[in-house]
Amino acid sequence: MKTKLQHIPTGMVYANRKDAKLKMGHSNYNKAIRNGQMLFVNTYDLNDVVFN
C-alpha cells in the first residue's frame, strides 16, 4: 500500500511524510497535522494482495 499526503488548503500532494516536511518546513507541517489540514491518501500497489 502506498500512502500519500495532501495539504487540503493548497491542494499540494506529497509522496511521503519526509517529502512534506522538507517542502513545507518542519513547523508548518506540524501545524497542519495538528489543525487537521493534512489528508492521508492510501492507494494500493499492483503487487498488493487484498483480502475482503
mmCIF file of N, CA and C in Angstrom, residues 16-47:
data_model
loop_
_atom_site.group_PDB
_atom_site.id
_atom_site.type_symbol
_atom_site.label_atom_id
_atom_site.label_comp_id
_atom_site.label_asym_id
_atom_site.label_seq_id
_atom_site.Cartn_x
_atom_site.Cartn_y
_atom_site.Cartn_z
ATOM 1 N N ASN A 16 5.421 11.314 0.591
ATOM 2 C CA ASN A 16 5.531 10.734 1.927
ATOM 3 C C ASN A 16 5.719 11.861 2.948
ATOM 4 N N ARG A 17 5.826 11.487 4.214
ATOM 5 C CA ARG A 17 5.958 12.491 5.277
ATOM 6 C C ARG A 17 7.258 13.264 5.166
ATOM 7 N N LYS A 18 8.332 12.587 4.809
ATOM 8 C CA LYS A 18 9.628 13.252 4.693
ATOM 9 C C LYS A 18 9.594 14.320 3.615
ATOM 10 N N ASP A 19 8.992 14.004 2.491
ATOM 11 C CA ASP A 19 8.868 14.956 1.392
ATOM 12 C C ASP A 19 8.044 16.169 1.821
ATOM 13 N N ALA A 20 6.957 15.924 2.531
ATOM 14 C CA ALA A 20 6.105 17.018 3.000
ATOM 15 C C ALA A 20 6.847 17.909 3.982
ATOM 16 N N LYS A 21 7.600 17.308 4.898
ATOM 17 C CA LYS A 21 8.350 18.103 5.873
ATOM 18 C C LYS A 21 9.419 18.944 5.203
ATOM 19 N N LEU A 22 10.103 18.381 4.197
ATOM 20 C CA LEU A 22 11.149 19.128 3.506
ATOM 21 C C LEU A 22 10.578 20.307 2.727
ATOM 22 N N LYS A 23 9.459 20.115 2.064
ATOM 23 C CA LYS A 23 8.895 21.170 1.222
ATOM 24 C C LYS A 23 8.108 22.211 2.012
ATOM 25 N N MET A 24 7.392 21.773 3.048
ATOM 26 C CA MET A 24 6.579 22.700 3.836
ATOM 27 C C MET A 24 7.363 23.353 4.959
ATOM 28 N N GLY A 25 8.366 22.686 5.439
ATOM 29 C CA GLY A 25 9.065 23.134 6.632
ATOM 30 C C GLY A 25 8.526 22.374 7.830
ATOM 31 N N HIS A 26 9.402 22.052 8.770
ATOM 32 C CA HIS A 26 9.035 21.205 9.897
ATOM 33 C C HIS A 26 7.897 21.799 10.723
ATOM 34 N N SER A 27 7.998 23.082 11.073
ATOM 35 C CA SER A 27 6.969 23.682 11.939
ATOM 36 C C SER A 27 5.636 23.830 11.208
ATOM 37 N N ASN A 28 5.660 24.179 9.921
ATOM 38 C CA ASN A 28 4.406 24.294 9.164
ATOM 39 C C ASN A 28 3.734 22.938 9.002
ATOM 40 N N TYR A 29 4.533 21.890 8.800
ATOM 41 C CA TYR A 29 3.986 20.537 8.693
ATOM 42 C C TYR A 29 3.301 20.138 9.998
ATOM 43 N N ASN A 30 3.981 20.382 11.123
ATOM 44 C CA ASN A 30 3.408 20.033 12.426
ATOM 45 C C ASN A 30 2.115 20.800 12.702
ATOM 46 N N LYS A 31 2.064 22.079 12.310
ATOM 47 C CA LYS A 31 0.843 22.874 12.490
ATOM 48 C C LYS A 31 -0.296 22.318 11.639
ATOM 49 N N ALA A 32 0.019 21.919 10.411
ATOM 50 C CA ALA A 32 -1.010 21.375 9.521
ATOM 51 C C ALA A 32 -1.551 20.060 10.069
ATOM 52 N N ILE A 33 -0.688 19.207 10.615
ATOM 53 C CA ILE A 33 -1.127 17.945 11.217
ATOM 54 C C ILE A 33 -2.009 18.229 12.429
ATOM 55 N N ARG A 34 -1.570 19.136 13.267
ATOM 56 C CA ARG A 34 -2.305 19.463 14.489
ATOM 57 C C ARG A 34 -3.678 20.072 14.180
ATOM 58 N N ASN A 35 -3.764 20.879 13.106
ATOM 59 C CA ASN A 35 -5.020 21.552 12.758
ATOM 60 C C ASN A 35 -5.918 20.722 11.843
ATOM 61 N N GLY A 36 -5.490 19.517 11.497
ATOM 62 C CA GLY A 36 -6.307 18.645 10.659
ATOM 63 C C GLY A 36 -6.345 19.060 9.202
ATOM 64 N N GLN A 37 -5.282 19.680 8.718
ATOM 65 C CA GLN A 37 -5.240 20.152 7.344
ATOM 66 C C GLN A 37 -4.539 19.180 6.406
ATOM 67 N N MET A 38 -4.107 18.023 6.906
ATOM 68 C CA MET A 38 -3.436 17.033 6.066
ATOM 69 C C MET A 38 -4.362 15.843 5.880
ATOM 70 N N LEU A 39 -4.447 15.364 4.649
ATOM 71 C CA LEU A 39 -5.271 14.215 4.311
ATOM 72 C C LEU A 39 -4.336 13.084 3.891
ATOM 73 N N PHE A 40 -4.449 11.935 4.540
ATOM 74 C CA PHE A 40 -3.632 10.773 4.216
ATOM 75 C C PHE A 40 -4.405 9.930 3.216
ATOM 76 N N VAL A 41 -3.851 9.763 2.019
ATOM 77 C CA VAL A 41 -4.499 9.031 0.941
ATOM 78 C C VAL A 41 -3.782 7.699 0.772
ATOM 79 N N ASN A 42 -4.499 6.606 0.993
ATOM 80 C CA ASN A 42 -3.931 5.266 0.827
ATOM 81 C C ASN A 42 -4.345 4.712 -0.525
ATOM 82 N N THR A 43 -3.374 4.261 -1.286
ATOM 83 C CA THR A 43 -3.651 3.613 -2.565
ATOM 84 C C THR A 43 -2.970 2.265 -2.569
ATOM 85 N N TYR A 44 -3.505 1.345 -3.324
ATOM 86 C CA TYR A 44 -2.937 0.008 -3.391
ATOM 87 C C TYR A 44 -2.016 -0.111 -4.594
ATOM 88 N N ASP A 45 -0.923 -0.810 -4.398
ATOM 89 C CA ASP A 45 0.026 -1.091 -5.458
ATOM 90 C C ASP A 45 -0.471 -2.276 -6.265
ATOM 91 N N LEU A 46 0.009 -2.420 -7.481
ATOM 92 C CA LEU A 46 -0.410 -3.536 -8.323
ATOM 93 C C LEU A 46 -0.010 -4.892 -7.728
ATOM 94 N N ASN A 47 1.041 -4.917 -6.930
ATOM 95 C CA ASN A 47 1.531 -6.171 -6.350
ATOM 96 C C ASN A 47 0.908 -6.498 -5.007
#
